XYZ file of C-alpha atoms in Angstrom:
543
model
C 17.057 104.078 -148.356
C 15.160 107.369 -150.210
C 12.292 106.712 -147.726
C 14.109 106.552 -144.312
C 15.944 110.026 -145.794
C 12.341 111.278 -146.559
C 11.049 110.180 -143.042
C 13.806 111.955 -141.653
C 13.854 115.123 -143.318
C 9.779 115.012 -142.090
C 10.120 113.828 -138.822
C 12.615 115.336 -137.031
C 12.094 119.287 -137.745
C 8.530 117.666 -135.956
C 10.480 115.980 -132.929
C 12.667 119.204 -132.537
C 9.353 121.191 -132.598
C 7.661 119.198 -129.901
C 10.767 118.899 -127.130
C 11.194 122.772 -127.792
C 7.486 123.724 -127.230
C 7.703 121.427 -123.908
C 10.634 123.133 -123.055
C 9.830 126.249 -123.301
C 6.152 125.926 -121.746
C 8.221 124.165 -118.662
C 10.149 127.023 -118.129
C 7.432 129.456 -118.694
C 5.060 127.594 -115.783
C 4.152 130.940 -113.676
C 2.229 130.412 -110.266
C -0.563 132.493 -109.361
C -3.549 132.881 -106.678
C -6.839 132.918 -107.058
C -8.763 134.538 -103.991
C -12.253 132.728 -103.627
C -15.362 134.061 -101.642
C -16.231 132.239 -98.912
C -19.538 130.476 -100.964
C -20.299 127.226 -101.701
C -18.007 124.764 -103.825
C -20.395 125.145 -106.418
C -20.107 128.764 -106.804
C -16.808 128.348 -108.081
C -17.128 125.302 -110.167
C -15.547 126.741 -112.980
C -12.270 127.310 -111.017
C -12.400 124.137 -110.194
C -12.876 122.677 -113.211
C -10.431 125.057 -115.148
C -7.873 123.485 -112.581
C -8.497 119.455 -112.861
C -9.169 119.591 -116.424
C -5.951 121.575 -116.816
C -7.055 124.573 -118.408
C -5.110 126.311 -116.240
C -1.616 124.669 -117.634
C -2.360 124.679 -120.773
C -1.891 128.216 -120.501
C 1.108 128.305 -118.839
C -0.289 128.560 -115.042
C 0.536 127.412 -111.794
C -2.656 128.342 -110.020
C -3.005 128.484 -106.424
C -7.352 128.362 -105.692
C -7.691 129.698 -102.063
C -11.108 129.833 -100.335
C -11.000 133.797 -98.247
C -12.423 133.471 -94.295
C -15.718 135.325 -94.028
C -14.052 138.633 -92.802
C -11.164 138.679 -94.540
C -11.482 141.795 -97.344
C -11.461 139.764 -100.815
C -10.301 143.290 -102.268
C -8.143 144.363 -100.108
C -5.936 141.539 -100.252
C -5.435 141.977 -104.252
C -4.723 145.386 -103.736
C -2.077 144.724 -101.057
C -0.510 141.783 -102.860
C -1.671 138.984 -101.325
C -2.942 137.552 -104.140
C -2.573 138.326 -107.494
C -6.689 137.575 -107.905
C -9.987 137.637 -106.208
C -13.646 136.814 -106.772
C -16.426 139.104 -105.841
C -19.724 141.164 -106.202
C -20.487 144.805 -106.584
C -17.951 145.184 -103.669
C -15.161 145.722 -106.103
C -16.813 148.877 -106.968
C -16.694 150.313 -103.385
C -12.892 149.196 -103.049
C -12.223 151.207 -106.632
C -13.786 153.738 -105.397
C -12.331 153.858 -102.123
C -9.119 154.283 -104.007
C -7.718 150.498 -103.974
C -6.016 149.757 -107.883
C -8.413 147.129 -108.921
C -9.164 146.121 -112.824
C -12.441 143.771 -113.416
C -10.895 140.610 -115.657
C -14.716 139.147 -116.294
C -18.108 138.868 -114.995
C -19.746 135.546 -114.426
C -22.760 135.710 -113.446
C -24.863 138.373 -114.997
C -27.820 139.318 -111.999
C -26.772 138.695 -109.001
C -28.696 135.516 -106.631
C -28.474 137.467 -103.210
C -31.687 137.815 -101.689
C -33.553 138.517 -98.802
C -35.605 135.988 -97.082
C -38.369 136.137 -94.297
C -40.703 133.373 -92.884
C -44.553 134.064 -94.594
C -45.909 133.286 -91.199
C -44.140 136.135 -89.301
C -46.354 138.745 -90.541
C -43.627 140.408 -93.430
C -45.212 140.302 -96.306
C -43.799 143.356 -97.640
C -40.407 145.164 -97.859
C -41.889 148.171 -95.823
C -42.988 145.660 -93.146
C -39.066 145.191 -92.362
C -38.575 148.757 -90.663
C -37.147 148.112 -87.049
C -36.891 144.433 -87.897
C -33.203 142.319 -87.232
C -31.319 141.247 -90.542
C -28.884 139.089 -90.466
C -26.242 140.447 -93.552
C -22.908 138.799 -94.365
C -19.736 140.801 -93.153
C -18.247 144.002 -95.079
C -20.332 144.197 -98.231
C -20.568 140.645 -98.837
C -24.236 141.521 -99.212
C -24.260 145.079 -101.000
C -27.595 144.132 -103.116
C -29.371 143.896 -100.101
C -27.661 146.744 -98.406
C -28.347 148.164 -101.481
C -32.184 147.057 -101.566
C -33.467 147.980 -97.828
C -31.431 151.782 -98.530
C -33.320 152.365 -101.930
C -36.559 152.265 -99.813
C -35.089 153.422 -96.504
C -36.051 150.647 -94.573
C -34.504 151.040 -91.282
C -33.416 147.295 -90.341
C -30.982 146.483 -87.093
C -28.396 144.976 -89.996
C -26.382 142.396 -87.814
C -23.353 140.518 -89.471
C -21.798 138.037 -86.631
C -19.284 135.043 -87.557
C -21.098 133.313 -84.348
C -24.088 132.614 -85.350
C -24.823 129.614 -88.030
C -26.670 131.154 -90.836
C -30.097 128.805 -91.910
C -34.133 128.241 -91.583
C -33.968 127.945 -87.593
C -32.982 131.309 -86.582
C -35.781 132.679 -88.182
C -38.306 130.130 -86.921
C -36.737 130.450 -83.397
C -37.572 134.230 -83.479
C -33.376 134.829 -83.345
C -33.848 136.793 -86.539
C -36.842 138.324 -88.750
C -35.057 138.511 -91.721
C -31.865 136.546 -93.339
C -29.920 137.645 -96.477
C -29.674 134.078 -98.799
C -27.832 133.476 -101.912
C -30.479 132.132 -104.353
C -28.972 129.117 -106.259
C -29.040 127.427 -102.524
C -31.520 128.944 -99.844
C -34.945 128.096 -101.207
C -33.678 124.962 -101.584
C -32.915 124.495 -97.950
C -36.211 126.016 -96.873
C -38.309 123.853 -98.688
C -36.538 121.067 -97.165
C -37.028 122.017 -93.850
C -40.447 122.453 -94.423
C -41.117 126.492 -94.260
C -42.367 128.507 -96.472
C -40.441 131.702 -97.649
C -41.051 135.193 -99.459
C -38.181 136.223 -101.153
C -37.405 139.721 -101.696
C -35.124 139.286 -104.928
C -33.158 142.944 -105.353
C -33.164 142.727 -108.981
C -37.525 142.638 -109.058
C -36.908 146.335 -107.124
C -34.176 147.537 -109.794
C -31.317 146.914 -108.377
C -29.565 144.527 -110.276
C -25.920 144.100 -109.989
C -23.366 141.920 -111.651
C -21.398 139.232 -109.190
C -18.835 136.365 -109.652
C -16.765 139.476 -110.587
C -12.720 138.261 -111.641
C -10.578 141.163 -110.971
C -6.898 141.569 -110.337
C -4.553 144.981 -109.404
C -3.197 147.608 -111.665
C 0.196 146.006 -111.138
C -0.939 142.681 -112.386
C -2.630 144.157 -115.045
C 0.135 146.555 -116.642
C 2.903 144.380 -115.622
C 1.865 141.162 -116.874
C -1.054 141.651 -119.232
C -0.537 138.402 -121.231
C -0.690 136.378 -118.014
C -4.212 138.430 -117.158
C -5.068 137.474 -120.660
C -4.002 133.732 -120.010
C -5.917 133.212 -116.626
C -9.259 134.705 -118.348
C -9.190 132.756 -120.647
C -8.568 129.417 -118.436
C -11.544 130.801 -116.092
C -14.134 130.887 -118.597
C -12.630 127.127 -120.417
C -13.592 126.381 -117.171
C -17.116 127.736 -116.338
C -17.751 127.004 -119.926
C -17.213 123.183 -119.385
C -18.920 123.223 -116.067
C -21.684 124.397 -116.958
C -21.850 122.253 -119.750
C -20.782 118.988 -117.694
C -23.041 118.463 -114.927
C -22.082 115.076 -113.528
C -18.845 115.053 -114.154
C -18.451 118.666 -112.616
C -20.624 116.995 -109.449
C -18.033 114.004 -109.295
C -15.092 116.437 -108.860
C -16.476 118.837 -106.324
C -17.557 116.085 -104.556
C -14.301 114.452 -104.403
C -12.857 117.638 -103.283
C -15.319 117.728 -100.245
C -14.337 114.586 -99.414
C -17.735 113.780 -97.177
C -17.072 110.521 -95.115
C -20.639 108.653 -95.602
C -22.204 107.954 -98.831
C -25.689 108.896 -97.196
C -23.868 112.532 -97.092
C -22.317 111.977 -100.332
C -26.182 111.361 -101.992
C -27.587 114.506 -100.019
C -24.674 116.449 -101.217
C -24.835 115.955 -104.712
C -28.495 116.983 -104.971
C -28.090 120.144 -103.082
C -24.790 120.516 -105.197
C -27.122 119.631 -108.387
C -29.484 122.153 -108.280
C -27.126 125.417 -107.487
C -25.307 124.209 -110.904
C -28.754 124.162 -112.353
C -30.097 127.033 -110.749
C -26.893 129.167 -111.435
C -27.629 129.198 -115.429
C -30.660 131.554 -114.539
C -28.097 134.137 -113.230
C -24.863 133.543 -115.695
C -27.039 133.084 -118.753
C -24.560 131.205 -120.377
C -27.276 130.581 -123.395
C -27.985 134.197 -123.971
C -24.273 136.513 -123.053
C -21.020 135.332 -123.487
C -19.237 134.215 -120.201
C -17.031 136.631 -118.764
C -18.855 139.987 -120.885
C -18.693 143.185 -118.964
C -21.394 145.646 -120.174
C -20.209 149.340 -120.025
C -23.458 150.994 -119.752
C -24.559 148.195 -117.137
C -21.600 149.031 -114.968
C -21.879 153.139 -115.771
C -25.942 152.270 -113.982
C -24.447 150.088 -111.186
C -21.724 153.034 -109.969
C -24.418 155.816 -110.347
C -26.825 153.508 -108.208
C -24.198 153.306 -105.508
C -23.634 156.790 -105.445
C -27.370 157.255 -105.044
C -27.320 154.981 -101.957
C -24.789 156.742 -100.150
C -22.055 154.073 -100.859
C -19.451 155.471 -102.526
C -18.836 159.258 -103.203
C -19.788 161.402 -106.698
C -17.168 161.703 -109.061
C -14.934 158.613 -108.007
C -12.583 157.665 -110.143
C -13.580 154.558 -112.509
C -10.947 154.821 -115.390
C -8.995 151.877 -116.677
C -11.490 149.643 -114.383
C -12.298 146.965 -117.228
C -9.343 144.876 -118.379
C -8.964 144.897 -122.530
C -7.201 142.043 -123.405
C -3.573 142.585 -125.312
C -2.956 141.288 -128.986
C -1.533 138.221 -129.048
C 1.871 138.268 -129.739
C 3.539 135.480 -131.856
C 6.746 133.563 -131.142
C 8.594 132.747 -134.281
C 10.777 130.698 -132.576
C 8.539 128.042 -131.493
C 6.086 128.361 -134.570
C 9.342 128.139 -136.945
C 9.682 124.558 -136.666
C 6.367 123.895 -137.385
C 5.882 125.860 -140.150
C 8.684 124.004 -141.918
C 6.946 121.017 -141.173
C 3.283 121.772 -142.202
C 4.911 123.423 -145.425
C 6.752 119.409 -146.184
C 3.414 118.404 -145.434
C 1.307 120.582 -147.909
C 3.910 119.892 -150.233
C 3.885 116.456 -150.605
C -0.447 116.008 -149.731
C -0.816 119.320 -151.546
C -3.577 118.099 -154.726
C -5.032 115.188 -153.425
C -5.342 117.423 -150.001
C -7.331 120.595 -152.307
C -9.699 117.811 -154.349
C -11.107 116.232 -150.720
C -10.973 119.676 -149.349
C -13.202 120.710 -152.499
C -15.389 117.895 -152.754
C -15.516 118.545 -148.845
C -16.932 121.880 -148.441
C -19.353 121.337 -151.264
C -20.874 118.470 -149.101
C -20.783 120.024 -145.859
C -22.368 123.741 -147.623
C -25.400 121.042 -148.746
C -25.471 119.710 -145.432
C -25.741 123.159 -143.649
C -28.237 124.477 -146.193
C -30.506 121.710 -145.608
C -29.898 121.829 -141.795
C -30.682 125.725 -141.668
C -33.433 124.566 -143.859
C -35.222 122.011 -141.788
C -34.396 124.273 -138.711
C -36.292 127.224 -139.897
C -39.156 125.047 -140.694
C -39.048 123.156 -137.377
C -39.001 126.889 -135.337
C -41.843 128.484 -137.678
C -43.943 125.229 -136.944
C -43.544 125.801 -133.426
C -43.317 129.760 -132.877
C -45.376 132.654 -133.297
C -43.932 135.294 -136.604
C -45.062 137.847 -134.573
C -43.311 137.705 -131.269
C -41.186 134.731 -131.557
C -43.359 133.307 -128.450
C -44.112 129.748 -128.772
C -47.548 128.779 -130.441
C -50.292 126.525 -129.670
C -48.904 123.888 -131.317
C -45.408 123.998 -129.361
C -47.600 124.342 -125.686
C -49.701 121.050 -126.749
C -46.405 119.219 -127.750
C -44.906 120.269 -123.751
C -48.148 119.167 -122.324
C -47.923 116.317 -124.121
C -44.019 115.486 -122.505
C -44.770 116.448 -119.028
C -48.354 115.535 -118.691
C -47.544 111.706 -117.860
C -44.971 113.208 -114.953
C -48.018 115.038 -113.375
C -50.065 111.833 -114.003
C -47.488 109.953 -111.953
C -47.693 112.909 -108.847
C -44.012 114.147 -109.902
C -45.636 117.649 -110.712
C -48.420 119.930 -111.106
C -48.813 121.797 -114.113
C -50.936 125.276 -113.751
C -52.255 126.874 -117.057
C -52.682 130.444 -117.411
C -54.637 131.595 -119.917
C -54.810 135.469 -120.299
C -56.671 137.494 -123.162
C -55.908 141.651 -123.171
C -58.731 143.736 -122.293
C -59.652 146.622 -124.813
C -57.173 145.446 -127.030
C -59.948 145.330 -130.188
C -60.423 149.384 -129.424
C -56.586 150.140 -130.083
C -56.641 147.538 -133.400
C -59.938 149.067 -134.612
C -59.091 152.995 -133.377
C -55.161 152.700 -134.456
C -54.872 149.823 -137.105
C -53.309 146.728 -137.356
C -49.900 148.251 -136.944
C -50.728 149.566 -133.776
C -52.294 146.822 -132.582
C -48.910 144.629 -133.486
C -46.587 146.823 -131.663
C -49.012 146.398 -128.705
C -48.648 142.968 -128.720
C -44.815 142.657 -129.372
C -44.855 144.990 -126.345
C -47.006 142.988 -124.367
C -44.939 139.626 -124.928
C -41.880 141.072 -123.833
C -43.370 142.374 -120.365
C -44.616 139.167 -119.969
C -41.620 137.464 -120.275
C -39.694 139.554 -117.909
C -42.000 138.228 -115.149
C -40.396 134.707 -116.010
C -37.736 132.591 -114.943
C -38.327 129.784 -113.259
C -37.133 126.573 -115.129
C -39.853 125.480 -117.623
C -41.674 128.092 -117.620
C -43.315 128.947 -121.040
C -45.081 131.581 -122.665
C -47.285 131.229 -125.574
C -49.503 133.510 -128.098
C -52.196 131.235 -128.869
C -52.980 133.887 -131.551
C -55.065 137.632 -131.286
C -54.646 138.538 -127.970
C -54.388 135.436 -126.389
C -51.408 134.001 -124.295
C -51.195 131.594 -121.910
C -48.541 130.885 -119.495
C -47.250 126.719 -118.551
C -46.182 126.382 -115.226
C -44.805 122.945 -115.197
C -44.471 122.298 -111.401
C -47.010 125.467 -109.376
C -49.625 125.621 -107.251
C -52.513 128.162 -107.362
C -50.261 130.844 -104.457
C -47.916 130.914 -107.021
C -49.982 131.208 -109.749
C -51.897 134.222 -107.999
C -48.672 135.770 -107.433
C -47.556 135.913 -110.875
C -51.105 136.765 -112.399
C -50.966 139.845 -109.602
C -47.323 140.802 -111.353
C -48.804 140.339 -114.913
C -51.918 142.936 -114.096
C -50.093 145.192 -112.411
C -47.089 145.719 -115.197
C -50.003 145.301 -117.930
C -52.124 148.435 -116.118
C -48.801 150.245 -117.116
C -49.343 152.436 -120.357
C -47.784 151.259 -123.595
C -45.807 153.846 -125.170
C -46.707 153.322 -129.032
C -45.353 154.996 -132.572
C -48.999 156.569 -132.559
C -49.605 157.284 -129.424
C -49.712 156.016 -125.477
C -52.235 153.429 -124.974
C -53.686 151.673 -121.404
C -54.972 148.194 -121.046
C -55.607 145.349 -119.370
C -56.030 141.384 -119.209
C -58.078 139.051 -117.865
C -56.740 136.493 -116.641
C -57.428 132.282 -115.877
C -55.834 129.128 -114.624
C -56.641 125.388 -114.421
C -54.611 123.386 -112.222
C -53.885 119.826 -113.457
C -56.528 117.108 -111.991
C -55.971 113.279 -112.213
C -56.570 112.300 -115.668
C -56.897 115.389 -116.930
C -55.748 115.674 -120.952
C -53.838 118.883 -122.386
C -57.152 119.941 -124.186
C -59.232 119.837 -120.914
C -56.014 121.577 -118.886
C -56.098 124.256 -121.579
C -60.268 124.324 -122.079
C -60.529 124.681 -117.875
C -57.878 128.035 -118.314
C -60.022 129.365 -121.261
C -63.479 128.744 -119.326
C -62.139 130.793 -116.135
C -60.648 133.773 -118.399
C -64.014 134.334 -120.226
C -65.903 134.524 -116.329
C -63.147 136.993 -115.282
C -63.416 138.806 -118.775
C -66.730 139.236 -118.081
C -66.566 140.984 -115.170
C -64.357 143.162 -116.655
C -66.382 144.452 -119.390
C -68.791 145.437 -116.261
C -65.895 147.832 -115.510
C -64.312 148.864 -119.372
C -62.621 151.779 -119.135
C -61.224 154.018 -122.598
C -58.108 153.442 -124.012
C -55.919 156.569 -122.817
C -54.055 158.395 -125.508
């Protein structure tokens, strides 16, 4: 009879605890919309997936996901009420601007995927070469990095943005167009299907590199009810967070709300669907910023680049434009109940509950110690101290992996192997300090050239790097050796003084057969002819 009293006295204040919180979290179910651009499913996966893995009412939210037509003004309907939130780009600036109430909530993806596209066999092979040429934009400024882009270098295009025409590969083969604005994590895909080959004009590679997948909501939503802005955030990013984290099962449910009739569509579907969720990590950087971080500095650049452009007017007014989330406010109410029930709990598990926890933590601190242990071993075995590059041993170990893929025609690796020119002069003239800093300095140019999946950059030690391009061929490869001179010929800003270099650079292009030592020996062989050549040519290190 003492034990059903005991159970009681435990279980109920728990029972009366759970009915309330339902209770309560019924009544306090608040519907909201969510304005979406008129993109690709994809592009909004984590809205999606906030909503059917019910992120959304966990937090209290009834929320209404809306797709916006392709004229209808994403910003302007906020503003005016229509919905209480909308998705977009660097637009939201020009509508603050302009004078509309808008807050940015968070920023999704960090650099922007609009582009520009042109057909390599129409004769463009340069921005300049677009003057007097017919672009085909998006409506409004559904496009402003390209807008953006062709008025930084006052290229004089015949911008056309029509609702008639169907947007792909075959107006520009046709002639209809010379030039079509594409949104990265889908059009090259497209083209290489169709067979064409494209030059991209990416804004970012010409400084202009805004944020997009931009949340934002109106003053009114944001002063009035600032938990509920706090609540959606947070929902949106559970979301993107999962998504991006959960590829197939993120494919499944975008699929199913498609609903394609064949399963021939279905197949094509999810591959085109599978590599924008791919391809969209190089622009959110999920692995590198936290999702939904708005830079202040980044978005102080952005404004002062739109003011340079003619697109919105000097000294608009940008106060109280990022949202700060409120402190979270507790309900004694609810969490009354259960704090009567945890402190039963503690009460009656309280020592043997502090011995495990003890005897717990001293096995788990152990664990981590030998874990950070074997991890810091692991990285210096496979990085360089100097630059945190990968080292030879780390590029022999990928070779190793993808080599049988090339072997079975699935890729073709490309080697780069580049060695700095003159760099012995600055080492010998400025010490090994200098020389150091050059190289740190050299790495991270490098690296900003990169960003295709796979790529990797190594310091095979002195002044050697070489660069793996798992899946290339030798256009490419010329391309990005071309970059890599011409930022390299760029002088180096040292502690002692300015410095100028530059590097010699080879490839070897994988051959049936081939093994990661005759890949990497072909690279080498090519450097040292080019290398040669340039000592022909030395020039003095400029200080």
């Amino acid at each position: 009879m003492t034990l059903i009293k005991y159970a009681i006295f435990i279980l109920l204040p728990l029972y009366v605890g759970i009915i309330s919180f339902a209770v309560r979290a019924e009544q306090h179910v608040e519907r909201v919309g969510i304005l979406l651009p008129p993109t690709t499913m994809v592009q909004s996966a984590g809205y999606y997936m906030a909503q059917h893995k019910g992120f959304f009412k966990q937090q209290g939210l009834d929320i209404d996901l809306r797709s916006s037509r392709s004229r209808q003004s994403i910003t302007q309907a906020v503003d005016d009420g229509d919905a209480e939130y909308g998705v977009s780009n660097a637009e939201v600036l020009i509508a603050k601007a302009k004078g509309r109430a808008l807050v940015a909530v968070a920023v999704l993806f960090q650099h922007s995927p609009a582009a520009l596209l042109v057909l390599k066999n129409k004769g463009m092979n340069k921005l300049a070469d677009l003057n007097d040429k017919r672009v085909l934009l998006l409506p409004e400024f559904q496009d402003i990095e390209v807008i953006s882009l062709l008025r930084k270098y006052h290229i004089q295009s015949i911008n056309i943005s029509s609702p008639s025409v169907t947007r792909g590969m075959t107006i520009l083969v046709n002639n209809q167009f010379d030039a079509l604005s594409i949104n990265l994590t889908r059009g090259p895909y497209n083209a290489v299907r169709q067979g064409v080959e494209p030059i991209i004009f990416l804004p970012k590679e010409y400084g202009i590199d805004f944020y997009s997948g931009i949340l934002f909501t109106n003053e009114q939503e944001a002063n009035t009810h600032p938990e509920r802005v706090a609540a959606v955030r947070t929902a949106v990013l559970q979301g993107w967070g999962y998504a991006l984290t959960h590829t197939e099962e993120t494919l499944d449910v975008l699929l199913g709300l498609s609903q394609l009739p064949s399963s021939s569509s279905l197949d094509d579907a999810r591959n085109k669907m599978k590599y924008q969720l791919i391809t969209m990590r190089d622009f959110i950087l999920p692995d590198f910023v936290p999702l939904g971080y708005i830079n202040q500095q980044h978005l102080l650049d952005m404004q002062q680049q739109l003011i340079e452009f003619d697109l919105i007017a000097q000294g608009s007014d940008f106060s109280q434009f990022i949202y700060i989330p409120p402190r979270a406010k507790i309900d004694w109410q609810v969490w009354g109940v259960w704090a009567k029930v945890i402190v039963a709990t503690l009460l009656f598990n309280g020592v043997w509950l502090c011995y495990l926890l003890m005897i717990n933590q001293r096995l788990k601190r152990e664990v981590r110690e030998r874990k950070r242990a074997e991890q810091h071993v692991r990285y210096a075995a496979m990085h360089d101290n100097l630059t945190g590059l990968a080292n030879r041993a780390l590029l022999m170990d990928t070779l190793e992996h993808i080599l049988p893929l090339a072997q079975n025609g699935k890729i073709s690796p490309v080697l780069l192997f580049m060695d700095l020119d003159r760099f012995k002069q600055v080492n010998d003239r400025y010490g090994h300090a200098a020389g150091d800093e050059l190289l740190i300095a050299v790495a991270l140019r490098i690296s900003r050239l990169l960003g295709a999946p796979g790529e990797l950059l190594t310091r095979l030690g002195g002044d050697e790097f070489v660069i793996l391009l798992p899946n290339a061929d030798l256009q490419y490869a010329a391309q990005l050796s071309d970059k890599i001179e011409r930022t390299l010929l760029q002088s180096f800003a040292l502690s002692v003084c300015n410095v100028s270099i530059g590097i010699s650079i080879g490839y070897s292009i994988y051959h049936s057969n081939m093994s990661a030592d005759e890949l990497l020996t072909g690279a080498d062989n090519k450097m040292y002819a080019i290398k040669s050549e340039h000592h022909q040519k030395r020039k003095k290190i400029v200080c």
